[in-house]
Amino acid sequence: MGSIYLIRHGQASFGADDYDVLSPIGIRQAEVLGAHLAELGLRLDRSVSGDLRRQQHTANAAMSRLSEAGIAVPPLEIDAAFNEFDADAVIRALLPDLLPEQPEALQVMRNAAQNRAEFQRLFALLIGRWLSGDYDQPGLQSWQGFVEQVQAGFARLLEKAERGQHIALFTSGGTITALLHLVTGVAPDKAFELNWQIVNTSLSCLKFRGSQVSLASFNSHVHLQLLKAPELITFR
């Protein structure tokens, strides 16, 4: 059987003007991941990423550590199907209808970095509405549309995959959530309960034989745990 390693990007710049940039911690996480893969002697046949900068930067930082260890690395393939859903667009579209129930929400969202716990609570409420399909709006990608995007990219990946290959897929938490939903059949709301637990640069492993795919492991971040540096274990 072949293996597909779903790797969430390193910590991005939450609360900054441009989220799609790895923070110094995110860069360190990616480097630690690459060193860990090198210690395992993992040889990748393919490396795939979405086209977001944080995804590609994570891939390049990790692969550079493999290369430094003398392990050949494949060229990075780019497929935008593995991009994250547009969380900002979801917030902008669905927040107004939430304000009568949560009048403080606008202030919290404007100062997310200073209100992380409350931001997460409100964001989860908005995601719940997005998943339901009852609040779909013109111009806003629906949950179903996002799943179809990811499914199309995954079908392309499997179509090109050869038997027994080891493939790294550098992507984002929402994309991994959609893949969990597609592979295991877990309900979207339950999949997002898992989403909130996905650590930056964690590995989840899918096993495949042809078009048959199963989940082998989820959210492993032992490479960070072994350093005994709690600041490296992040979720956004």
XYZ file of N, CA and C in Angstrom:
708
model
N 0.839 -1.210 0.000
C 0.000 0.000 0.000
C 0.867 1.250 0.000
N 0.335 2.306 -0.590
C 1.027 3.578 -0.556
C 0.587 4.419 0.628
N 1.324 5.482 0.905
C 1.029 6.367 2.031
C 0.959 7.810 1.568
N -0.048 8.521 2.046
C -0.169 9.950 1.809
C -0.123 10.636 3.168
N 0.888 11.473 3.355
C 1.052 12.167 4.630
C 0.434 13.558 4.515
N -0.647 13.769 5.254
C -1.312 15.071 5.280
C -0.614 15.934 6.323
N 0.022 16.988 5.869
C 0.825 17.832 6.762
C 0.221 19.228 6.806
N -0.197 19.630 7.989
C -0.713 20.995 8.133
C 0.459 21.973 8.131
N 0.257 23.132 7.549
C 1.314 24.142 7.508
C 1.736 24.569 8.911
N 2.906 25.181 9.002
C 3.360 25.740 10.263
C 2.523 26.930 10.687
N 2.756 27.383 11.905
C 1.978 28.500 12.445
C 2.052 29.703 11.509
N 0.894 30.242 11.149
C 0.834 31.433 10.312
C 0.803 32.675 11.208
N 0.665 33.829 10.577
C 0.756 35.097 11.315
C -0.630 35.565 11.735
N -1.209 34.860 12.707
C -2.555 35.161 13.195
C -2.589 36.555 13.799
N -3.577 37.344 13.373
C -3.731 38.695 13.904
C -2.918 39.749 13.170
N -2.049 39.307 12.235
C -1.250 40.261 11.462
C -2.019 40.698 10.216
N -1.483 41.708 9.523
C -2.148 42.192 8.318
C -2.192 41.114 7.239
N -1.169 40.265 7.199
C -1.105 39.186 6.210
C -0.963 37.863 6.944
N -2.061 37.124 7.030
C -2.046 35.838 7.735
C -1.199 34.806 7.011
N -1.127 34.909 5.674
C -0.522 33.865 4.853
C 1.003 33.937 4.833
N 1.599 34.113 6.004
C 3.048 34.141 6.167
C 3.379 33.344 7.417
N 4.352 32.454 7.324
C 4.734 31.707 8.514
C 5.350 32.640 9.552
N 4.980 32.428 10.806
C 5.617 33.136 11.904
C 6.992 32.500 12.149
N 7.850 33.126 12.957
C 9.121 32.475 13.308
C 8.909 31.090 13.916
N 7.850 30.933 14.718
C 7.549 29.610 15.276
C 7.157 28.656 14.160
N 6.387 29.141 13.181
C 5.978 28.294 12.069
C 7.160 27.782 11.267
N 8.137 28.646 11.044
C 9.345 28.222 10.325
C 10.087 27.162 11.125
N 10.203 27.382 12.415
C 10.881 26.414 13.276
C 10.152 25.075 13.271
N 8.825 25.101 13.338
C 8.048 23.861 13.303
C 8.325 23.073 12.024
N 8.361 23.772 10.902
C 8.601 23.108 9.622
C 9.997 22.496 9.566
N 10.970 23.201 10.095
C 12.344 22.682 10.107
C 12.458 21.455 11.007
N 11.781 21.512 12.148
C 11.784 20.362 13.061
C 11.126 19.153 12.400
N 10.037 19.404 11.700
C 9.366 18.318 10.981
C 10.310 17.678 9.972
N 10.992 18.496 9.176
C 11.909 17.954 8.180
C 13.022 17.142 8.810
N 13.579 17.635 9.919
C 14.634 16.897 10.606
C 14.110 15.563 11.123
N 12.877 15.567 11.600
C 12.263 14.332 12.109
C 12.076 13.314 10.984
N 11.584 13.781 9.844
C 11.406 12.880 8.704
C 12.747 12.316 8.249
N 13.786 13.145 8.323
C 15.117 12.672 7.949
C 15.601 11.595 8.910
N 15.345 11.789 10.203
C 15.742 10.783 11.194
C 15.013 9.469 10.958
N 13.780 9.552 10.497
C 13.012 8.348 10.191
C 13.491 7.682 8.904
N 14.277 8.412 8.123
C 14.734 7.883 6.846
C 13.642 7.811 5.808
N 12.622 8.669 5.954
C 11.504 8.648 5.018
C 11.934 9.194 3.661
N 11.688 8.435 2.638
C 12.004 8.867 1.272
C 10.697 9.081 0.526
N 10.484 10.307 0.126
C 9.238 10.691 -0.527
C 9.356 10.551 -2.043
N 8.322 10.006 -2.635
C 8.266 9.905 -4.087
C 7.643 11.146 -4.716
N 6.747 11.790 -3.970
C 6.101 13.008 -4.455
C 5.881 13.956 -3.288
N 5.874 15.233 -3.610
C 5.577 16.268 -2.628
C 4.611 17.243 -3.281
N 3.460 17.462 -2.639
C 2.382 18.258 -3.219
C 1.974 19.332 -2.211
N 1.602 20.496 -2.715
C 1.167 21.586 -1.852
C 0.052 22.361 -2.532
N -0.785 23.015 -1.726
C -1.646 24.049 -2.260
C -0.787 25.220 -2.703
N -1.403 26.279 -3.227
C -0.573 27.389 -3.701
C -0.490 28.548 -2.712
N -0.965 28.346 -1.479
C -0.821 29.369 -0.454
C 0.634 29.432 0.013
N 1.086 30.638 0.352
C 2.498 30.800 0.730
C 2.853 30.000 1.980
N 1.952 29.971 2.957
C 2.266 29.261 4.194
C 2.403 27.762 3.960
N 1.662 27.232 3.011
C 1.763 25.810 2.675
C 3.082 25.526 1.956
N 3.406 26.342 0.952
C 4.633 26.130 0.197
C 5.873 26.375 1.057
N 5.831 27.385 1.910
C 6.967 27.683 2.779
C 7.229 26.512 3.729
N 6.150 25.942 4.268
C 6.298 24.772 5.142
C 6.949 23.620 4.391
N 6.471 23.385 3.177
C 7.033 22.311 2.359
C 8.511 22.537 2.090
N 8.865 23.735 1.671
C 10.249 24.013 1.315
C 11.181 23.944 2.517
N 10.712 24.443 3.669
C 11.542 24.397 4.871
C 11.765 22.966 5.337
N 10.713 22.156 5.283
C 10.842 20.753 5.695
C 11.709 19.971 4.716
N 11.473 20.172 3.424
C 12.229 19.426 2.423
C 13.704 19.800 2.422
N 14.015 21.049 2.795
C 15.420 21.454 2.844
C 16.175 20.662 3.907
N 15.496 20.341 5.012
C 16.142 19.543 6.056
C 16.383 18.112 5.582
N 15.457 17.570 4.827
C 15.672 16.243 4.243
C 16.861 16.266 3.290
N 16.913 17.300 2.465
C 18.005 17.422 1.509
C 19.349 17.558 2.211
N 19.380 18.354 3.278
C 20.620 18.531 4.039
C 21.103 17.222 4.645
N 20.155 16.300 4.898
C 20.508 15.000 5.458
C 20.932 14.003 4.377
N 21.004 14.482 3.143
C 21.433 13.619 2.053
C 20.337 12.771 1.453
N 19.082 13.114 1.757
C 17.946 12.370 1.233
C 17.384 13.127 0.034
N 17.264 12.453 -1.092
C 16.733 13.085 -2.293
C 15.276 13.487 -2.077
N 14.920 14.673 -2.528
C 13.547 15.149 -2.372
C 12.952 15.417 -3.754
N 11.676 15.110 -3.933
C 11.026 15.343 -5.228
C 10.685 16.811 -5.396
N 10.516 17.274 -6.626
C 10.086 18.660 -6.835
C 8.690 18.870 -6.270
N 8.423 20.078 -5.801
C 7.128 20.384 -5.200
C 6.102 20.629 -6.296
N 5.025 19.850 -6.260
C 3.902 20.030 -7.178
C 2.863 20.936 -6.516
N 2.255 21.813 -7.300
C 1.288 22.760 -6.767
C -0.095 22.459 -7.323
N -1.077 22.361 -6.428
C -2.469 22.182 -6.830
C -3.333 23.018 -5.887
N -3.930 24.078 -6.416
C -4.724 25.003 -5.600
C -5.955 24.355 -4.989
N -6.317 23.145 -5.432
C -7.455 22.444 -4.824
C -7.209 22.168 -3.354
N -5.943 22.165 -2.935
C -5.614 21.864 -1.543
C -5.434 23.123 -0.698
N -5.869 24.271 -1.242
C -5.883 25.502 -0.453
C -6.914 25.414 0.664
N -6.726 26.244 1.662
C -7.699 26.370 2.745
C -8.942 27.093 2.225
N -10.105 26.830 2.846
C -11.279 27.638 2.538
C -11.037 29.059 3.030
N -11.775 29.999 2.482
C -11.582 31.409 2.806
C -12.328 31.740 4.096
N -11.627 31.610 5.207
C -12.255 31.846 6.505
C -12.699 33.295 6.656
N -11.911 34.223 6.132
C -12.293 35.635 6.231
C -13.609 35.890 5.502
N -13.777 35.256 4.346
C -15.016 35.436 3.592
C -16.210 34.861 4.347
N -16.010 33.728 5.008
C -17.079 33.130 5.815
C -17.470 34.075 6.945
N -16.473 34.649 7.603
C -16.753 35.567 8.705
C -17.502 36.794 8.201
N -17.001 37.397 7.115
C -17.648 38.612 6.591
C -19.089 38.354 6.173
N -19.330 37.193 5.577
C -20.669 36.907 5.058
C -21.660 36.551 6.161
N -21.208 35.820 7.162
C -22.143 35.263 8.143
C -22.195 36.017 9.465
N -21.216 36.883 9.706
C -21.188 37.602 10.981
C -22.396 38.520 11.184
N -22.846 39.270 10.174
C -23.967 40.193 10.422
C -25.203 39.531 11.019
N -25.532 38.330 10.557
C -26.716 37.648 11.083
C -26.488 37.107 12.491
N -25.224 37.026 12.907
C -24.918 36.530 14.254
C -24.951 37.651 15.294
N -24.794 38.886 14.846
C -24.655 40.009 15.777
C -25.849 40.203 16.711
N -27.108 39.993 16.278
C -28.206 40.146 17.236
C -28.096 39.205 18.436
N -27.516 38.021 18.203
C -27.347 37.060 19.292
C -26.037 37.269 20.046
N -25.024 37.779 19.344
C -23.686 37.942 19.913
C -23.201 39.364 19.620
N -23.726 40.364 20.296
C -23.411 41.758 19.952
C -21.942 42.119 20.108
N -21.197 41.350 20.890
C -19.778 41.641 21.089
C -18.908 41.053 19.994
N -19.507 40.297 19.092
C -18.732 39.521 18.121
C -17.883 40.403 17.209
N -18.406 41.524 16.761
C -17.664 42.380 15.831
C -16.373 42.875 16.471
N -16.443 43.297 17.715
C -15.254 43.790 18.414
C -14.243 42.670 18.601
N -14.729 41.494 18.931
C -13.829 40.355 19.116
C -13.121 40.013 17.814
N -13.864 39.967 16.726
C -13.270 39.612 15.440
C -12.264 40.648 14.969
N -12.501 41.892 15.306
C -11.564 42.949 14.921
C -10.278 42.898 15.731
N -10.319 42.260 16.877
C -9.148 42.172 17.762
C -8.905 40.708 18.128
N -8.861 39.864 17.101
C -8.795 38.419 17.320
C -7.552 38.000 18.091
N -6.416 38.610 17.792
C -5.169 38.194 18.439
C -5.193 38.449 19.938
N -5.985 39.430 20.376
C -6.082 39.742 21.810
C -7.244 39.010 22.482
N -8.050 38.306 21.696
C -9.222 37.606 22.240
C -9.313 36.193 21.646
N -8.246 35.437 21.766
C -8.149 34.166 21.043
C -9.240 33.173 21.440
N -9.486 33.018 22.719
C -10.480 32.041 23.160
C -11.881 32.432 22.695
N -12.218 33.704 22.838
C -13.543 34.164 22.417
C -13.664 34.141 20.899
N -12.565 34.460 20.202
C -12.574 34.352 18.746
C -12.885 32.922 18.327
N -12.236 31.946 18.969
C -12.463 30.560 18.604
C -13.913 30.148 18.834
N -14.497 30.598 19.947
C -15.896 30.257 20.237
C -16.822 30.805 19.147
N -16.624 32.054 18.787
C -17.473 32.683 17.778
C -17.216 32.094 16.389
N -15.952 31.823 16.084
C -15.610 31.236 14.789
C -16.265 29.868 14.644
N -16.283 29.089 15.723
C -16.933 27.779 15.674
C -18.430 27.917 15.402
N -19.066 28.938 15.972
C -20.487 29.184 15.699
C -20.707 29.502 14.219
N -19.842 30.341 13.674
C -19.966 30.708 12.267
C -19.721 29.507 11.354
N -18.739 28.691 11.704
C -18.462 27.497 10.904
C -19.653 26.549 10.949
N -20.276 26.430 12.118
C -21.468 25.585 12.219
C -22.555 26.037 11.261
N -22.739 27.334 11.145
C -23.734 27.864 10.203
C -23.318 27.588 8.763
N -22.030 27.749 8.486
C -21.522 27.490 7.131
C -21.730 26.033 6.745
N -21.446 25.127 7.668
C -21.586 23.694 7.391
C -23.036 23.308 7.126
N -23.959 23.983 7.784
C -25.364 23.595 7.674
C -25.925 23.796 6.273
N -25.344 24.741 5.532
C -25.879 25.059 4.212
C -27.080 25.982 4.247
N -27.576 26.281 5.435
C -28.765 27.130 5.556
C -28.451 28.612 5.374
N -27.171 28.956 5.373
C -26.776 30.362 5.290
C -25.945 30.639 4.034
N -26.033 29.754 3.050
C -25.285 29.949 1.807
C -25.671 31.273 1.153
N -24.668 31.949 0.600
C -24.892 33.247 -0.037
C -24.192 33.296 -1.382
N -24.722 34.046 -2.325
C -24.048 34.224 -3.614
C -22.641 34.789 -3.410
N -21.681 34.206 -4.081
C -20.306 34.685 -3.984
C -19.502 34.069 -2.864
N -20.144 33.353 -1.948
C -19.449 32.683 -0.856
C -19.372 31.196 -1.167
N -18.165 30.653 -1.200
C -18.032 29.226 -1.433
C -18.705 28.460 -0.296
N -19.584 27.560 -0.644
C -20.272 26.758 0.367
C -19.356 25.648 0.863
N -19.730 25.051 1.985
C -19.006 23.880 2.481
C -18.995 22.788 1.429
N -20.131 22.537 0.803
C -20.207 21.492 -0.214
C -19.303 21.820 -1.395
N -19.253 23.089 -1.760
C -18.371 23.494 -2.848
C -16.913 23.289 -2.495
N -16.570 23.574 -1.246
C -15.194 23.363 -0.783
C -14.844 21.880 -0.803
N -15.751 21.047 -0.324
C -15.516 19.601 -0.326
C -15.301 19.100 -1.754
N -16.099 19.593 -2.673
C -15.956 19.174 -4.076
C -14.606 19.616 -4.648
N -14.143 20.793 -4.250
C -12.824 21.276 -4.678
C -11.725 20.329 -4.196
N -11.772 19.993 -2.910
C -10.767 19.100 -2.328
C -10.862 17.706 -2.946
N -12.072 17.232 -3.134
C -12.275 15.904 -3.706
C -11.681 15.819 -5.115
N -11.844 16.873 -5.907
C -11.298 16.884 -7.264
C -9.771 16.835 -7.236
N -9.166 17.609 -6.331
C -7.714 17.587 -6.213
C -7.199 16.235 -5.753
N -7.916 15.629 -4.815
C -7.494 14.330 -4.294
C -7.619 13.245 -5.363
N -8.654 13.359 -6.180
C -8.811 12.399 -7.281
C -7.646 12.515 -8.255
N -7.214 13.744 -8.539
C -6.055 13.944 -9.419
C -4.796 13.354 -8.809
N -4.635 13.551 -7.490
C -3.456 13.028 -6.810
C -3.416 11.504 -6.899
N -4.560 10.848 -6.635
C -4.620 9.391 -6.675
C -4.449 8.854 -8.094
N -4.985 9.572 -9.064
C -4.883 9.123 -10.449
C -3.422 9.054 -10.900
N -2.627 9.971 -10.408
C -1.221 10.034 -10.778
C -0.345 9.149 -9.895
N -0.861 8.783 -8.721
C -0.066 8.018 -7.755
C 0.219 6.606 -8.263
N 1.402 6.126 -7.938
C 1.791 4.771 -8.289
C 1.787 3.898 -7.035
N 1.686 2.614 -7.254
C 1.586 1.665 -6.146
C 2.783 1.799 -5.202
N 2.474 1.878 -3.915
C 3.509 1.888 -2.887
C 4.230 3.201 -2.694
N 3.794 4.257 -3.378
C 4.481 5.533 -3.237
C 4.236 6.167 -1.871
N 5.203 6.983 -1.460
C 5.068 7.816 -0.268
C 4.929 9.256 -0.742
N 3.801 9.882 -0.398
C 3.462 11.216 -0.908
C 3.203 12.151 0.265
N 3.872 13.298 0.257
C 3.616 14.329 1.264
C 2.675 15.362 0.669
N 1.624 15.702 1.399
C 0.672 16.717 0.964
C 0.653 17.834 2.011
N 1.234 18.974 1.650
C 1.314 20.122 2.549
C 0.084 20.995 2.319
N -0.742 21.107 3.352
C -2.040 21.753 3.169
C -2.458 22.460 4.455
N -3.753 22.551 4.693
C -4.288 23.322 5.822
C -5.318 22.509 6.596
N -5.689 23.041 7.766
C -6.594 22.316 8.644
C -7.950 22.034 8.036
N -8.528 23.016 7.350
C -9.839 22.806 6.746
C -9.799 21.773 5.641
N -8.710 21.761 4.881
C -8.559 20.781 3.808
C -8.428 19.378 4.375
N -7.645 19.248 5.435
C -7.520 17.947 6.100
C -8.878 17.506 6.636
N -9.644 18.446 7.171
C -10.981 18.137 7.677
C -11.879 17.612 6.562
N -11.842 18.265 5.409
C -12.642 17.805 4.271
C -12.222 16.407 3.836
N -10.923 16.135 3.853
C -10.438 14.809 3.479
C -10.868 13.756 4.497
N -10.857 14.095 5.782
C -11.347 13.164 6.804
C -12.809 12.838 6.554
N -13.582 13.867 6.227
C -15.000 13.681 5.912
C -15.170 12.752 4.707
N -14.379 12.966 3.675
C -14.494 12.171 2.451
C -14.031 10.728 2.653
N -12.939 10.548 3.384
C -12.341 9.219 3.526
C -13.076 8.366 4.547
N -13.484 8.959 5.662
C -14.080 8.184 6.752
C -15.594 8.253 6.790
N -16.187 9.261 6.123
C -17.633 9.431 6.180
C -18.111 10.116 7.440
N -17.188 10.626 8.281
C -17.591 11.319 9.497
C -18.369 12.574 9.116
N -19.405 12.890 9.891
C -20.250 14.046 9.609
C -19.431 15.335 9.668
N -19.787 16.347 8.868
C -19.009 17.586 8.843
C -18.816 18.224 10.216
N -19.867 18.271 11.040
C -19.712 18.908 12.348
C -18.743 18.137 13.231
N -18.768 16.812 13.140
C -17.833 15.999 13.914
C -16.417 16.126 13.360
N -16.321 16.257 12.035
C -15.006 16.452 11.421
C -14.378 17.748 11.924
N -15.206 18.797 12.078
C -14.646 20.063 12.551
C -14.325 20.032 14.042
N -14.937 19.155 14.795
C -14.501 18.973 16.174
C -13.069 18.444 16.195
N -12.732 17.617 15.215
C -11.353 17.152 15.072
C -10.458 18.265 14.546
N -11.006 19.088 13.663
C -10.228 20.180 13.077
C -9.589 21.055 14.142
N -10.341 21.365 15.171
C -9.811 22.282 16.189
C -8.613 21.690 16.919
N -8.376 20.386 16.768
C -7.270 19.721 17.467
C -6.029 19.555 16.584
N -6.111 19.935 15.316
C -5.000 19.681 14.391
C -3.861 20.659 14.665
N -2.722 20.126 15.044
C -1.550 20.922 15.412
C -0.789 21.344 14.152
N -0.223 22.531 14.180
C 0.600 22.983 13.058
C 1.776 22.037 12.825
N 1.959 21.633 11.589
C 2.960 20.665 11.082
C 2.711 19.240 11.555
N 1.523 18.960 12.085
C 1.215 17.573 12.440
C 1.047 16.737 11.181
N 1.199 15.414 11.356
C 1.041 14.480 10.250
C -0.157 13.579 10.504
N -1.002 13.465 9.503
C -2.039 12.439 9.471
C -1.730 11.566 8.259
N -1.914 10.282 8.389
C -1.502 9.372 7.324
C -2.697 8.630 6.729
N -2.790 8.685 5.414
C -3.765 7.895 4.668
C -3.030 6.773 3.950
N -3.603 5.597 3.951
C -3.080 4.469 3.187
C -3.958 4.288 1.952
N -3.321 4.006 0.822
C -4.118 3.841 -0.394
C -3.642 2.646 -1.210
N -4.594 2.033 -1.855
C -4.335 1.006 -2.871
C -5.284 1.297 -4.016
N -4.745 1.816 -5.101
C -5.611 2.277 -6.179
C -6.465 3.429 -5.693
N -7.779 3.317 -5.849
C -8.695 4.367 -5.401
C -9.240 4.107 -4.000
N -8.820 2.997 -3.376
C -9.250 2.672 -2.016
C -8.336 3.381 -1.011
N -8.947 4.140 -0.109
C -8.182 4.960 0.830
C -8.726 4.759 2.241
N -7.835 4.666 3.207
C -8.252 4.545 4.607
C -7.356 5.410 5.487
N -7.894 5.815 6.618
C -7.141 6.622 7.579
C -6.306 5.715 8.468
N -4.999 5.948 8.496
C -4.095 5.128 9.307
C -3.689 5.812 10.611
N -3.546 7.134 10.587
C -3.191 7.869 11.810
C -3.624 9.317 11.657
N -3.755 10.001 12.791
C -4.282 11.363 12.763
C -3.526 12.260 13.729
N -3.065 13.413 13.221
C -2.582 14.512 14.054
C -1.347 14.159 14.887
N -0.457 13.343 14.360
C 0.776 13.044 15.091
C 1.687 14.265 15.088
N 2.141 14.653 16.271
C 3.083 15.768 16.373
C 4.194 15.439 17.363
N 4.619 14.188 17.313
C 5.672 13.726 18.220
C 6.969 14.489 17.986
N 7.188 14.947 16.743
C 8.412 15.700 16.447
C 8.494 16.982 17.270
N 7.348 17.550 17.609
C 7.318 18.736 18.462
C 7.332 18.366 19.940
N 6.615 17.319 20.294
C 6.546 16.889 21.691
C 7.906 16.491 22.230
N 8.717 15.853 21.383
C 10.028 15.379 21.841
C 10.953 16.528 22.249
N 10.709 17.718 21.720
C 11.556 18.862 22.061
C 11.215 19.441 23.430
N 10.067 19.038 23.973
C 9.625 19.537 25.279
C 9.610 21.062 25.303
N 9.081 21.625 24.223
C 8.962 23.077 24.080
C 7.508 23.389 23.776
N 6.684 23.608 24.804
C 5.243 23.787 24.603
C 4.891 24.898 23.621
N 5.746 25.902 23.493
C 5.439 27.018 22.599
C 5.403 26.592 21.129
N 5.962 25.423 20.829
C 5.969 24.935 19.448
C 4.678 24.201 19.094
N 3.844 23.911 20.064
C 2.589 23.206 19.795
C 1.476 24.255 19.694
N 1.114 24.563 18.453
C 0.144 25.617 18.173
C -0.949 25.093 17.273
N -2.047 25.839 17.184
C -3.243 25.353 16.503
C -3.785 26.331 15.464
N -3.046 27.346 15.078
C -3.582 28.304 14.110
C -2.451 28.853 13.238
